[in-house]
Amino acid sequence: MSDHPARQRQSSGRLHSVPSSAGPIPSPQGSRRVRFIKKGVSTKKSLHLLSDTDRDIITLLSEHRVITTQQFQTLLGIPERTVRYRLERLWELGLVGGMQPYAERGSSPVHWWPSRTADAYARGLPLPRGGEREDPTEGLLRHAAAITGLYAAFHRLAPTLGWEVLSWSRETEAREEFPASGDRTSAVVPDASVVIRAGEAHYHALVEVDMGTMSVPRVARKLGLYAEWAASRAWAEHPPSLPVVLFLTTTARRAEHV
């Protein structure tokens, strides 16, 4: 029997007690959560224990918000076994959280996100006080990981295609404001903004990743906002031409409906 205190874990409405030393354990319903737990190491001390790989992981999490284990392997170019070991260590230090969302078939990868402390550390901000933010929902995790997956695909494939990813920004940093009717200011907030160079040409795209959960009328309104932004010519700040909207969705049928 483990000498470590047990921690409570909630899955599908039932509480399961598992030893804190056992690590994340899949639930019968297909989802699991990795909770922030204290291992007797203070926050400031835990930051002094970080390796270069740990810092790379925290920096990527701060930039992309949610990354799966396999995406880390692609972005860092190191063996998955090493990635898992470093992530479990960061979890023990209370610097990352993770969840394996429910999957109808097979199993989904663990989705990781930074703690408030890790996020502040990566951004060079004062360490926060108080508790952790609430765990993200499974829907938010899937959506954020899909955006990261697109970036990971660019990262892996761009060199073989002769491309260079010049910039990649997410949500807040990708926000584009424009003057609307009257004195009102509106904005489009894409999931990501990417600039690619292929030879002498530059391509700029605003990316929308649709997981099929938003109603078609709501998607249409969102795309209509992009049309207003284009008509305002606020995009002229991004020469030489109007950026395209890259709309990624789940099925051809849904694309036709949109």
XYZ file of C-alpha atoms in Angstrom:
258
model
C 0.000 0.000 0.000
C 1.283 3.495 -0.825
C 2.292 5.775 2.029
C 1.177 8.823 0.030
C -2.188 10.407 0.881
C -5.015 9.591 -1.473
C -6.531 12.254 -3.702
C -10.071 12.399 -5.032
C -10.762 12.234 -8.723
C -14.117 12.828 -10.335
C -15.193 11.000 -13.481
C -18.691 10.624 -14.906
C -20.298 11.670 -11.647
C -18.383 9.232 -9.456
C -15.487 9.913 -7.126
C -12.522 7.554 -7.285
C -9.743 7.562 -4.704
C -6.319 6.914 -6.207
C -2.863 7.178 -4.644
C -1.209 10.490 -5.507
C 1.925 8.582 -6.503
C 0.069 6.499 -9.050
C -0.178 9.217 -11.688
C -3.136 9.698 -14.021
C -5.379 6.668 -14.380
C -7.988 6.292 -17.159
C -11.610 6.175 -16.055
C -13.944 3.460 -17.325
C -15.837 6.146 -19.283
C -12.795 7.170 -21.313
C -11.719 10.479 -19.765
C -9.242 11.275 -17.061
C -7.975 14.360 -15.304
C -4.532 15.154 -13.995
C -5.027 17.435 -11.024
C -2.663 20.009 -9.584
C -1.363 18.452 -6.373
C 1.365 19.508 -3.979
C 4.420 17.299 -3.566
C 6.017 19.282 -0.784
C 7.929 21.558 -3.173
C 7.301 25.295 -2.980
C 6.466 27.193 -6.168
C 9.637 29.266 -6.176
C 11.781 26.220 -5.443
C 10.107 24.191 -8.191
C 11.040 26.841 -10.773
C 14.699 26.433 -9.833
C 14.438 22.708 -10.599
C 13.547 23.190 -14.261
C 15.716 21.805 -17.046
C 16.085 23.420 -20.466
C 13.519 20.966 -21.843
C 11.120 21.866 -19.008
C 11.461 25.542 -19.922
C 10.829 24.752 -23.596
C 7.660 22.866 -22.639
C 6.402 25.695 -20.427
C 7.161 28.288 -23.111
C 5.243 26.306 -25.742
C 2.287 25.830 -23.392
C 2.181 29.539 -22.627
C 2.200 30.349 -26.354
C -0.310 27.726 -27.521
C -2.427 27.254 -24.355
C -3.147 23.532 -24.968
C -0.796 20.914 -26.422
C -1.112 17.129 -26.577
C 1.738 14.781 -25.719
C 2.211 13.800 -29.366
C 2.202 17.454 -30.477
C 4.999 18.136 -28.001
C 6.989 15.336 -29.590
C 6.584 16.966 -33.027
C 7.372 20.492 -31.856
C 10.349 19.594 -29.674
C 11.778 16.833 -31.869
C 12.499 14.550 -28.930
C 11.289 10.993 -28.145
C 7.761 10.639 -26.786
C 9.114 8.766 -23.762
C 11.196 11.823 -22.835
C 8.207 14.130 -23.363
C 6.032 12.005 -21.092
C 8.681 11.919 -18.373
C 9.160 15.704 -18.411
C 5.415 16.375 -18.432
C 4.809 14.036 -15.506
C 7.583 15.775 -13.598
C 6.098 19.211 -14.321
C 2.718 17.875 -13.233
C 4.226 16.712 -9.924
C 5.672 20.208 -9.451
C 2.217 21.708 -9.988
C 3.258 23.579 -13.136
C 0.992 21.864 -15.682
C -2.439 20.296 -15.695
C -3.809 17.756 -18.093
C -6.863 15.819 -19.172
C -7.560 12.940 -21.506
C -10.945 13.818 -23.056
C -13.578 11.197 -23.701
C -13.292 9.340 -27.015
C -16.046 7.166 -28.479
C -13.449 4.951 -30.127
C -9.948 4.212 -28.901
C -8.393 6.765 -26.600
C -7.584 10.422 -27.033
C -4.159 11.848 -26.132
C -3.590 13.718 -22.899
C -4.183 17.452 -23.412
C -1.871 19.663 -21.323
C -2.171 23.289 -20.224
C 0.005 25.581 -18.050
C -0.657 26.515 -14.460
C -0.970 30.207 -13.628
C 2.556 30.101 -12.189
C 4.031 28.450 -15.286
C 2.235 30.920 -17.543
C 3.550 33.912 -15.586
C 7.061 32.441 -15.519
C 7.089 31.941 -19.304
C 5.866 35.498 -19.899
C 8.294 37.069 -17.442
C 5.481 38.325 -15.198
C 5.304 38.392 -11.375
C 4.237 35.055 -9.935
C 0.483 35.082 -9.218
C -1.119 34.740 -5.834
C -4.174 32.713 -5.014
C -5.394 29.424 -6.375
C -5.498 27.932 -9.839
C -7.989 28.859 -12.521
C -10.771 26.370 -13.189
C -9.897 23.397 -15.371
C -10.806 23.970 -19.030
C -13.759 22.090 -20.455
C -13.231 19.141 -22.773
C -14.707 21.131 -25.671
C -12.259 23.977 -25.121
C -9.361 21.519 -24.894
C -10.277 19.820 -28.172
C -10.653 23.133 -29.976
C -7.385 24.580 -28.636
C -5.499 21.351 -29.405
C -6.854 21.381 -32.968
C -5.393 24.865 -33.466
C -2.079 23.684 -32.041
C -2.288 20.677 -34.355
C -2.416 22.985 -37.367
C 0.689 24.804 -36.145
C 2.439 21.474 -35.548
C 1.558 20.432 -39.117
C 3.088 23.652 -40.476
C 6.142 23.085 -38.292
C 6.595 19.523 -39.600
C 5.683 19.992 -43.264
C 6.859 23.513 -44.115
C 10.532 22.559 -44.639
C 9.598 19.713 -47.004
C 7.361 22.056 -49.029
C 9.877 24.855 -49.253
C 7.854 27.086 -46.922
C 8.928 29.194 -43.980
C 6.489 30.114 -41.206
C 7.311 33.765 -40.557
C 4.763 34.329 -37.789
C 2.008 32.557 -35.875
C -0.229 34.217 -33.298
C -3.287 33.055 -31.375
C -6.636 34.682 -30.474
C -5.826 37.885 -28.565
C -2.640 38.623 -30.499
C -4.415 37.878 -33.800
C -7.327 40.256 -33.082
C -8.055 42.747 -35.884
C -10.091 45.863 -35.052
C -11.888 47.962 -37.657
C -14.275 50.945 -37.729
C -17.919 49.928 -37.962
C -21.052 52.035 -38.417
C -21.060 55.336 -36.597
C -18.335 55.720 -34.034
C -18.462 52.059 -33.151
C -15.378 49.848 -33.339
C -15.727 46.161 -34.121
C -13.194 43.360 -34.394
C -12.562 39.929 -35.831
C -10.815 37.518 -33.479
C -9.491 34.563 -35.481
C -8.283 31.416 -33.787
C -4.870 32.091 -35.309
C -3.027 34.310 -37.750
C -0.241 32.829 -39.862
C 2.206 34.322 -42.356
C 4.083 31.928 -44.658
C 6.840 32.627 -47.144
C 7.199 30.442 -50.212
C 10.097 31.648 -52.321
C 9.546 35.361 -52.910
C 5.819 35.186 -52.106
C 4.201 35.877 -48.723
C 0.843 34.421 -47.726
C -1.182 35.735 -44.779
C -4.199 33.813 -43.486
C -6.617 34.307 -40.602
C -7.582 30.848 -39.358
C -10.933 29.689 -38.014
C -11.093 26.138 -36.650
C -14.675 24.852 -36.442
C -15.284 21.675 -34.436
C -18.899 21.330 -35.592
C -20.419 22.523 -32.300
C -21.392 26.061 -33.372
C -24.729 26.603 -35.135
C -24.509 27.384 -38.851
C -26.277 30.786 -38.431
C -23.730 31.750 -35.784
C -20.863 30.684 -38.071
C -22.440 32.723 -40.870
C -22.586 35.802 -38.637
C -18.952 35.311 -37.720
C -17.923 35.039 -41.362
C -20.076 38.075 -42.148
C -17.950 40.026 -39.687
C -14.894 39.134 -41.763
C -16.683 40.556 -44.816
C -17.253 43.818 -42.924
C -13.581 43.875 -41.935
C -12.554 43.363 -45.562
C -14.873 46.151 -46.734
C -13.406 48.530 -44.144
C -9.947 48.103 -45.700
C -8.440 47.945 -42.216
C -6.451 45.036 -43.631
C -4.383 47.560 -45.616
C -2.068 47.487 -42.595
C -1.040 44.028 -43.837
C 0.395 44.682 -47.314
C 0.436 43.703 -50.053
C -3.099 42.240 -50.196
C -6.156 41.178 -48.268
C -5.398 38.145 -46.040
C -7.489 35.064 -46.730
C -9.743 33.438 -44.161
C -8.813 29.779 -43.798
C -11.932 28.058 -42.428
C -11.301 24.500 -41.267
C -14.259 22.332 -40.325
C -15.161 18.723 -39.653
C -16.935 17.400 -42.768
C -17.598 18.313 -46.395
C -21.326 18.377 -45.590
C -20.841 20.994 -42.890
C -18.622 23.051 -45.185
C -21.427 23.052 -47.788
C -23.963 24.179 -45.181
C -21.738 27.029 -44.042
